[in-house]
Tab-separated table of C-alpha atoms in Angstrom:
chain	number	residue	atom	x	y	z
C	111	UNK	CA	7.701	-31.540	12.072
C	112	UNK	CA	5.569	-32.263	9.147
C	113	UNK	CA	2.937	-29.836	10.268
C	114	UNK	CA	5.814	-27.281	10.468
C	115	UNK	CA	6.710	-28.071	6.880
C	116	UNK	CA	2.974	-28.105	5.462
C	117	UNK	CA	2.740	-24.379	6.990
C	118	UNK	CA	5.765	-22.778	5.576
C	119	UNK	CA	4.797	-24.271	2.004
C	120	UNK	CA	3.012	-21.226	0.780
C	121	UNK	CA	0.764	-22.383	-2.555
C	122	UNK	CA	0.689	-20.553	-5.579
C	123	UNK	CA	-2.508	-19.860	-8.143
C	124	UNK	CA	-1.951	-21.703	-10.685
C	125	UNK	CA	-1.146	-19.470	-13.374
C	126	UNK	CA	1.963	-18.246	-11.371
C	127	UNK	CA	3.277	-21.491	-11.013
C	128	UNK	CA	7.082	-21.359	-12.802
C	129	UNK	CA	6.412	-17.483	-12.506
C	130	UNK	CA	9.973	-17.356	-11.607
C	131	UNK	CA	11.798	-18.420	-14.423
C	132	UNK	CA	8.944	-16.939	-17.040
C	133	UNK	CA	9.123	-13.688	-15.773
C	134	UNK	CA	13.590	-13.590	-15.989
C	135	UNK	CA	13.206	-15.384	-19.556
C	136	UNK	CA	9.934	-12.779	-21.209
C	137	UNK	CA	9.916	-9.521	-18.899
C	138	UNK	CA	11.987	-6.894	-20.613
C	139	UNK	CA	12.451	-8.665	-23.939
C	140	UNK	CA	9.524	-6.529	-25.496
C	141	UNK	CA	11.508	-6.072	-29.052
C	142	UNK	CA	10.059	-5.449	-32.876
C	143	UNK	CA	8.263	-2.323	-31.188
C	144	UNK	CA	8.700	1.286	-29.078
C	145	UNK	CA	6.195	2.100	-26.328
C	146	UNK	CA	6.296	4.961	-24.225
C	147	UNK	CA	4.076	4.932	-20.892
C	148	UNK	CA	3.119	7.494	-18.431
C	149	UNK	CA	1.405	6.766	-15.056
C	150	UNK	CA	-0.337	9.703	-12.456
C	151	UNK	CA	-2.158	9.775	-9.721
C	152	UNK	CA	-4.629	12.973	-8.912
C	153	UNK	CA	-5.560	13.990	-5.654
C	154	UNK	CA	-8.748	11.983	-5.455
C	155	UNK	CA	-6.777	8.461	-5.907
C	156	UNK	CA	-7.904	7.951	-9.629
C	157	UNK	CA	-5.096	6.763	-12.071
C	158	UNK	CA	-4.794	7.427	-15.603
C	159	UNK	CA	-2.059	5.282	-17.421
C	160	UNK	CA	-1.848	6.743	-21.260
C	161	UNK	CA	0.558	4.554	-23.513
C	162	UNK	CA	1.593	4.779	-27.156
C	163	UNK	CA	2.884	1.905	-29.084
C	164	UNK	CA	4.166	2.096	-32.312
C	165	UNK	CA	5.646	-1.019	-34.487
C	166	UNK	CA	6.794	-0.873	-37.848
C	167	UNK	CA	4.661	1.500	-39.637
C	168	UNK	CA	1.635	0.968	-37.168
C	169	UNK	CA	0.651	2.910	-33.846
C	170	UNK	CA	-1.810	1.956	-31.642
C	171	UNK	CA	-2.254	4.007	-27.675
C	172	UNK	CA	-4.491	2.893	-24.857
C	173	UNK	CA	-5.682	5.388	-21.884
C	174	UNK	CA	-6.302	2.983	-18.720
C	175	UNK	CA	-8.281	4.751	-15.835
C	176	UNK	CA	-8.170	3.036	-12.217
C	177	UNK	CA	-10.203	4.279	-9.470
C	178	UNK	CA	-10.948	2.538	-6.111
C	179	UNK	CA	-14.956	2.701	-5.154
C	180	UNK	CA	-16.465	2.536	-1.412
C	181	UNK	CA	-17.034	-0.435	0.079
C	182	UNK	CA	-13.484	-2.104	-1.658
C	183	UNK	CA	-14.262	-2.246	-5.186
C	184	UNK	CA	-11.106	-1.500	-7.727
C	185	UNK	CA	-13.033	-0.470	-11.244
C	186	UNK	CA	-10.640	0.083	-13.852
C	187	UNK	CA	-11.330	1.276	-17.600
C	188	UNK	CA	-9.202	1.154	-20.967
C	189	UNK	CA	-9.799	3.046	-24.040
C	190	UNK	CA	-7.752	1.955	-27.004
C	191	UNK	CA	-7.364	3.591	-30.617
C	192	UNK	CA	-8.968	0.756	-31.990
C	193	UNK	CA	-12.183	1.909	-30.649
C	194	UNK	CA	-12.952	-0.614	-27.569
C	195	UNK	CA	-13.403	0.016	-24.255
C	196	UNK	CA	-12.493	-2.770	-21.234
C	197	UNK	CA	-13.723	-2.529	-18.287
C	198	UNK	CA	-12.868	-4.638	-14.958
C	199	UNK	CA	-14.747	-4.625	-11.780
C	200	UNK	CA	-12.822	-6.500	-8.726
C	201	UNK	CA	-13.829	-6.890	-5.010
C	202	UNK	CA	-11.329	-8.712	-2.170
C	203	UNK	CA	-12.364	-10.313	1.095
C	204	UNK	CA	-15.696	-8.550	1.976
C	205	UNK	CA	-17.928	-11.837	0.803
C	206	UNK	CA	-15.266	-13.776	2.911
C	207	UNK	CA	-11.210	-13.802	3.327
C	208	UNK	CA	-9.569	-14.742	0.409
C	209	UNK	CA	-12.300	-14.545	-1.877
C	210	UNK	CA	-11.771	-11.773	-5.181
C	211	UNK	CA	-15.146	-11.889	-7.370
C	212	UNK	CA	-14.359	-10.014	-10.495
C	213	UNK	CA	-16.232	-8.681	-13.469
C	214	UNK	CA	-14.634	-7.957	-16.641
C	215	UNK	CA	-16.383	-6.540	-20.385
C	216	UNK	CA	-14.773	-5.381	-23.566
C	217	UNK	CA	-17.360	-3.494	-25.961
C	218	UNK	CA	-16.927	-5.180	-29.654
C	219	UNK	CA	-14.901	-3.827	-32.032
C	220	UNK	CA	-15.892	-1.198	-34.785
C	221	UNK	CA	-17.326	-3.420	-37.373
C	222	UNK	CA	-18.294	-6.325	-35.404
C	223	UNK	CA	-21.562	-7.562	-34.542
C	224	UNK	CA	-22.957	-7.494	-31.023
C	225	UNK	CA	-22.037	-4.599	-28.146
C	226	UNK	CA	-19.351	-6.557	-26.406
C	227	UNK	CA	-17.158	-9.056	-27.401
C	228	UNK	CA	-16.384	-10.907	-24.180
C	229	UNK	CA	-18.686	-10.427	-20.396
C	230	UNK	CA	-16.316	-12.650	-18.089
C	231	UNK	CA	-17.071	-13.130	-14.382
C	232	UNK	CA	-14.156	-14.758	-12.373
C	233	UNK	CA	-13.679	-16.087	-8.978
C	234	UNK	CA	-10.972	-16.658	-7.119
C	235	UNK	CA	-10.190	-18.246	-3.575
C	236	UNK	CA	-7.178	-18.281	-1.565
C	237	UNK	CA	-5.971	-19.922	1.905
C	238	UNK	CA	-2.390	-21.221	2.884
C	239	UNK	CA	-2.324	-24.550	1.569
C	240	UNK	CA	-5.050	-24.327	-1.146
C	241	UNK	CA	-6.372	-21.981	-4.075
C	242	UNK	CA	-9.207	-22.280	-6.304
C	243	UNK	CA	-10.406	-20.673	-9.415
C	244	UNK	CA	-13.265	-20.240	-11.770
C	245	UNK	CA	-14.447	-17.872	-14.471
C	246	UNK	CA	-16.961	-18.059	-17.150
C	247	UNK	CA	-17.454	-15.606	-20.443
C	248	UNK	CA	-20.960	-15.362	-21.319
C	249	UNK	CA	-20.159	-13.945	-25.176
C	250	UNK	CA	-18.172	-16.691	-26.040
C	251	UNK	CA	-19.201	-19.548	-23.515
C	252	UNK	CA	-15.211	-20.241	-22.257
C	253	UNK	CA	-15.326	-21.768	-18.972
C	254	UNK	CA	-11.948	-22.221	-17.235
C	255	UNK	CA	-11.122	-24.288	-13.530
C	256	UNK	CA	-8.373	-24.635	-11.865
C	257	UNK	CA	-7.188	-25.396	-8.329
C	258	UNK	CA	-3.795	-26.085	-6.869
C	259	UNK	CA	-2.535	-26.995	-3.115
C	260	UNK	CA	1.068	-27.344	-1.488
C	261	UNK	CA	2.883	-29.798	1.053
C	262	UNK	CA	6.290	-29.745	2.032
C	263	UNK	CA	7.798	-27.585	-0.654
C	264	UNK	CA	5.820	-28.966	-3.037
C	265	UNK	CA	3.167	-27.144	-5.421
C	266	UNK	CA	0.693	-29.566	-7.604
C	267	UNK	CA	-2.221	-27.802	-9.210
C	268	UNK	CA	-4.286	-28.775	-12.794
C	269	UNK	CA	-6.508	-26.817	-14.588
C	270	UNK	CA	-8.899	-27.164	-17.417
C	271	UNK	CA	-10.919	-24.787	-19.956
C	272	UNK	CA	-14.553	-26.287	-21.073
C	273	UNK	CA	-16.107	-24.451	-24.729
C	274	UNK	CA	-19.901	-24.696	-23.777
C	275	UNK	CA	-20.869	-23.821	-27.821
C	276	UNK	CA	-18.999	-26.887	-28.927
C	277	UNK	CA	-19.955	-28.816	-25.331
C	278	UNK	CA	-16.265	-30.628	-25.428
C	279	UNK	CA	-13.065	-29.729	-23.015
C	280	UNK	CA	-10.446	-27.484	-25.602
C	281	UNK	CA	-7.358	-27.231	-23.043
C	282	UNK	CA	-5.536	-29.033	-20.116
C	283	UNK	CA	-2.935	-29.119	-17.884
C	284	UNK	CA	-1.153	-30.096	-14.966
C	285	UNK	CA	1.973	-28.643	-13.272
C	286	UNK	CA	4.689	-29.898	-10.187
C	287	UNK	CA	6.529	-26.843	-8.515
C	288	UNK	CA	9.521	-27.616	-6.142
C	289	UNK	CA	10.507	-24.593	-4.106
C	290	UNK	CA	13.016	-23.619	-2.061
C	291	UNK	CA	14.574	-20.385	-1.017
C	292	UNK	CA	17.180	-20.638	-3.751
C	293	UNK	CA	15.908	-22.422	-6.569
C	294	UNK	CA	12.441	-23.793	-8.014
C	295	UNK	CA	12.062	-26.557	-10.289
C	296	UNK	CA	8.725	-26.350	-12.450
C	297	UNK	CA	7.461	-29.915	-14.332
C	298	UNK	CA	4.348	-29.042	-16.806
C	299	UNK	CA	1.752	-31.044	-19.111
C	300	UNK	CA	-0.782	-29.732	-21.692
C	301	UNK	CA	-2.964	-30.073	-24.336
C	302	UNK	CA	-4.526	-27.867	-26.409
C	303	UNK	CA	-7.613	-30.403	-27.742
C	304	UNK	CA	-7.793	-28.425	-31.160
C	305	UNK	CA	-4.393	-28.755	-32.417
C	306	UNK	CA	-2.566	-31.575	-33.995
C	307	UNK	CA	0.320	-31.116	-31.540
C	308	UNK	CA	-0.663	-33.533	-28.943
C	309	UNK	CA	0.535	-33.168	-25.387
C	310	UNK	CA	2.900	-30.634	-24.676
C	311	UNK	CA	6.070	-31.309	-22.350
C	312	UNK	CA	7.812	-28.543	-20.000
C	313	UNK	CA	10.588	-28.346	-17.846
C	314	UNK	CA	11.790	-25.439	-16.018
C	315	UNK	CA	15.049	-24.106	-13.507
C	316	UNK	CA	15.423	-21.223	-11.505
C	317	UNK	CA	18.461	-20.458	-9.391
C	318	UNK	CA	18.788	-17.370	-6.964
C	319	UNK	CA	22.348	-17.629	-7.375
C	320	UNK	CA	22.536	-14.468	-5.226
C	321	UNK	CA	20.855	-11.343	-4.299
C	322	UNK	CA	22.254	-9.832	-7.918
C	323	UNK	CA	22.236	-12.518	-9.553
C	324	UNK	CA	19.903	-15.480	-11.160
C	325	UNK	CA	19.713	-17.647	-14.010
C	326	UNK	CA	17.231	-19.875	-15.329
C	327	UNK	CA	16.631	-22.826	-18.297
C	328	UNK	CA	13.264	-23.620	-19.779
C	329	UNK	CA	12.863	-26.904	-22.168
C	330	UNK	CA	9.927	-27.824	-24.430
C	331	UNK	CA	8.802	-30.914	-26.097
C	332	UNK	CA	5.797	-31.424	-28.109
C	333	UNK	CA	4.406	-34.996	-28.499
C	334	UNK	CA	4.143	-35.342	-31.801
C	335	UNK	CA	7.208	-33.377	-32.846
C	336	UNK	CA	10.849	-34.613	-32.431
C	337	UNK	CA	12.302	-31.358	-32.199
C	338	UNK	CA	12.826	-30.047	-28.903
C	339	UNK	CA	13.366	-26.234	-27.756
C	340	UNK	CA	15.936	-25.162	-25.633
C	341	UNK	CA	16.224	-21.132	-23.709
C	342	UNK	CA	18.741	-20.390	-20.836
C	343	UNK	CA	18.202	-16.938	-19.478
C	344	UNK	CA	20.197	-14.901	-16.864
C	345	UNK	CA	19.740	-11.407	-14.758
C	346	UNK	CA	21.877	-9.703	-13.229
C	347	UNK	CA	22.008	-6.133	-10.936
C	348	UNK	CA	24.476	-3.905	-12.045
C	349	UNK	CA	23.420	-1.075	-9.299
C	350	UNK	CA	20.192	-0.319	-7.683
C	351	UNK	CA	19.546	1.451	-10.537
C	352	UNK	CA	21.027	-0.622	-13.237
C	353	UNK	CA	19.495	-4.707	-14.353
C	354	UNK	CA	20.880	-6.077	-17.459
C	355	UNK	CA	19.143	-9.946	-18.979
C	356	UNK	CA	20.467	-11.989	-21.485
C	357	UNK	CA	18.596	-15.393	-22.806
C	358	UNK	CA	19.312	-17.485	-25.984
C	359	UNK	CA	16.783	-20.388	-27.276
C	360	UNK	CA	17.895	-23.427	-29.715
C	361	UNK	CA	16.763	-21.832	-32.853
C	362	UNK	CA	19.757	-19.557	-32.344
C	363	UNK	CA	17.861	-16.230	-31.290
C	364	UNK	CA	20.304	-14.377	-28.321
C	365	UNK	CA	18.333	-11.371	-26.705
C	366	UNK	CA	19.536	-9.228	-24.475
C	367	UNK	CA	18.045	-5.825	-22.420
C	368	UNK	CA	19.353	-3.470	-20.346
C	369	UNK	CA	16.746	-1.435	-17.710
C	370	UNK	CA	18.162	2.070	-16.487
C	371	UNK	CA	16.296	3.853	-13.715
C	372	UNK	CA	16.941	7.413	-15.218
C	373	UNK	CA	15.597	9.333	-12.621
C	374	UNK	CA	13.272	8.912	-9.595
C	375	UNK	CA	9.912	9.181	-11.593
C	376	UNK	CA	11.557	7.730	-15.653
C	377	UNK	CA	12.942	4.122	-15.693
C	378	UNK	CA	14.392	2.898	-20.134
C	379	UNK	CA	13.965	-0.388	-20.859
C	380	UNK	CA	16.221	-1.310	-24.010
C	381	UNK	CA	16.038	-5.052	-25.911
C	382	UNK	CA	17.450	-6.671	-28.744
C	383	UNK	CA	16.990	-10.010	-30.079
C	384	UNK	CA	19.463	-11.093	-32.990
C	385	UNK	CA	19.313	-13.911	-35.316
C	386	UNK	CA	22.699	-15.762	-34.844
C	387	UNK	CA	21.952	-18.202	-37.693
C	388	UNK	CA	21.124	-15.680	-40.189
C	389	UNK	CA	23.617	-12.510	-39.203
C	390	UNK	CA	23.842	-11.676	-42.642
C	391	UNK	CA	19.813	-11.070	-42.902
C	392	UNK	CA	17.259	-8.184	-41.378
C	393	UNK	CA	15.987	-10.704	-38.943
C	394	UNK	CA	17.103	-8.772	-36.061
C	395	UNK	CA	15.060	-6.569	-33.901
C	396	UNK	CA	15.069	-3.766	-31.003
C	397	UNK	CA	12.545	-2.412	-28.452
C	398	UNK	CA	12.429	0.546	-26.572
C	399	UNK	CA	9.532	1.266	-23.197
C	400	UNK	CA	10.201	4.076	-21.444
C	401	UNK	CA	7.676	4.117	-18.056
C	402	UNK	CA	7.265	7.637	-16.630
C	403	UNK	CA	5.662	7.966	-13.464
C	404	UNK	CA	5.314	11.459	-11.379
């Protein structure tokens, strides 16, 4: 029996532990700015992704090309209007299974010394009950570990980021997942070693209350701060077509969006988040993304 359970406790990378509840309380919130994005595909299997962003009285657009190479490599390339260029490399399972090696560089910006501003190599490794990963950015000298593994519903994974200019550890932390097929509790510890904060406490809920419906509560506690924060989130599916969220924090901030599949290649994202201390005042803000895919 407790074999049984260790093998239907899928683990989770780290970074996607308490993906659940992060994703309901930030996806679809994107307010203070209007982006419109269009995605093809040509004959060949190359993508191009154009998208145009503007925020108050500032615009900024990105063209991301994605192209898949012989013998399984995925390059992608992004071009932004602020005159940099990113480019990832990534390879899956042909050094062994589970294994992605990938290579990521962003050219500097105009202005800046150097001809890149970051040259990151990452690995990652995957199996049923265990995942590691490790990455390293030759520019700035960031290292960053992390590992987690799973037993009986239960995710534990830490993870650590190393500054080899200064020689001295600049970030930790250490997460608890609970899963089960209708709810996931998440239990989290930090530190960012540069700020006066201290340790940083999380707690986080997610309920599948049905196949339309979920809702979700995140808390927050720094060490050295009394003051705690508060957000409860819920989503809920109207249609297949049709998924409307709504989250409020303690400092009073409700947000809401509503996501409309307008046809079978447009889907409008609207959000608003309004200051219900402060009514009275322009604290208030709206979003609009519009994805078009043909």
């Amino acid at each position: 029996m407790l074999f049984r359970s260790l093998k239907q406790t899928m683990v989770v990378a780290f970074k996607d532990i308490g993906k659940l509840c992060s994703d309901l309380l930030n996806k679809d919130f994107k307010v203070g700015k209007n982006t419109v994005e269009v995605k093809s595909k040509t004959p060949n299997n190359v993508t191009f992704t154009p998208s145009a962003t503007k925020s108050g009285d500032k615009f900024a657009g990105q063209l991301a090309t994605k192209y898949m190479f012989p013998g399984a490599i995925e390059g992608e390339a992004t071009m932004s209007t602020g005159g940099t260029l990113a480019v990832t490399l990534e390879n899956a399972d042909s050094i062994a299974k589970g294994l992605t090696t990938t290579l990521e560089c962003e050219t500097a910006a105009p202005g800046k010394a150097g001809p890149l501003s970051s040259g990151k190599c990452v690995v990652d490794f995957k199996q049923d009950l265990f995942t590691c990963q490790a990455s390293y950015d030759y520019y700035t000298g960031a290292a960053h570990a992390a590992a987690t593994t799973a037993a009986m519903g239960m995710t534990m994974g830490g993870c650590c980021n190393y500054s080899m200019p200064k020689g001295a550890l600049t970030g930790y932390a250490g997460a608890l997942q609970y899963s089960q097929p209708e709810f996931t509790l998440v239990g989290c510890i930090s530190e960012d070693c540069g700020k006066s904060d201290g340790q940083k406490y999380s707690c986080t809920y997610y309920h599948k209350v049905s196949s339309d419906m979920q809702v979700c509560g995140a808390l927050k506690k720094a060490a050295k701060k009394s003051d705690m924060s508060l957000t409860f989130g819920c989503a809920y599916k109207l249609d297949k077509d049709t998924n409307v969220k709504a989250k409020v924090d303690s400092e009073g901030i409700l947000s809401a969006s509503y996501k409309q599949k307008i046809s079978s290649i447009s889907t409008l994202t609207l959000a608003a988040a309004v200051d219900t201390v402060n009514l009275s005042e322009s604290k208030h803000k709206f979003g609009m993304l519009l994805n078009i895919t043909p």
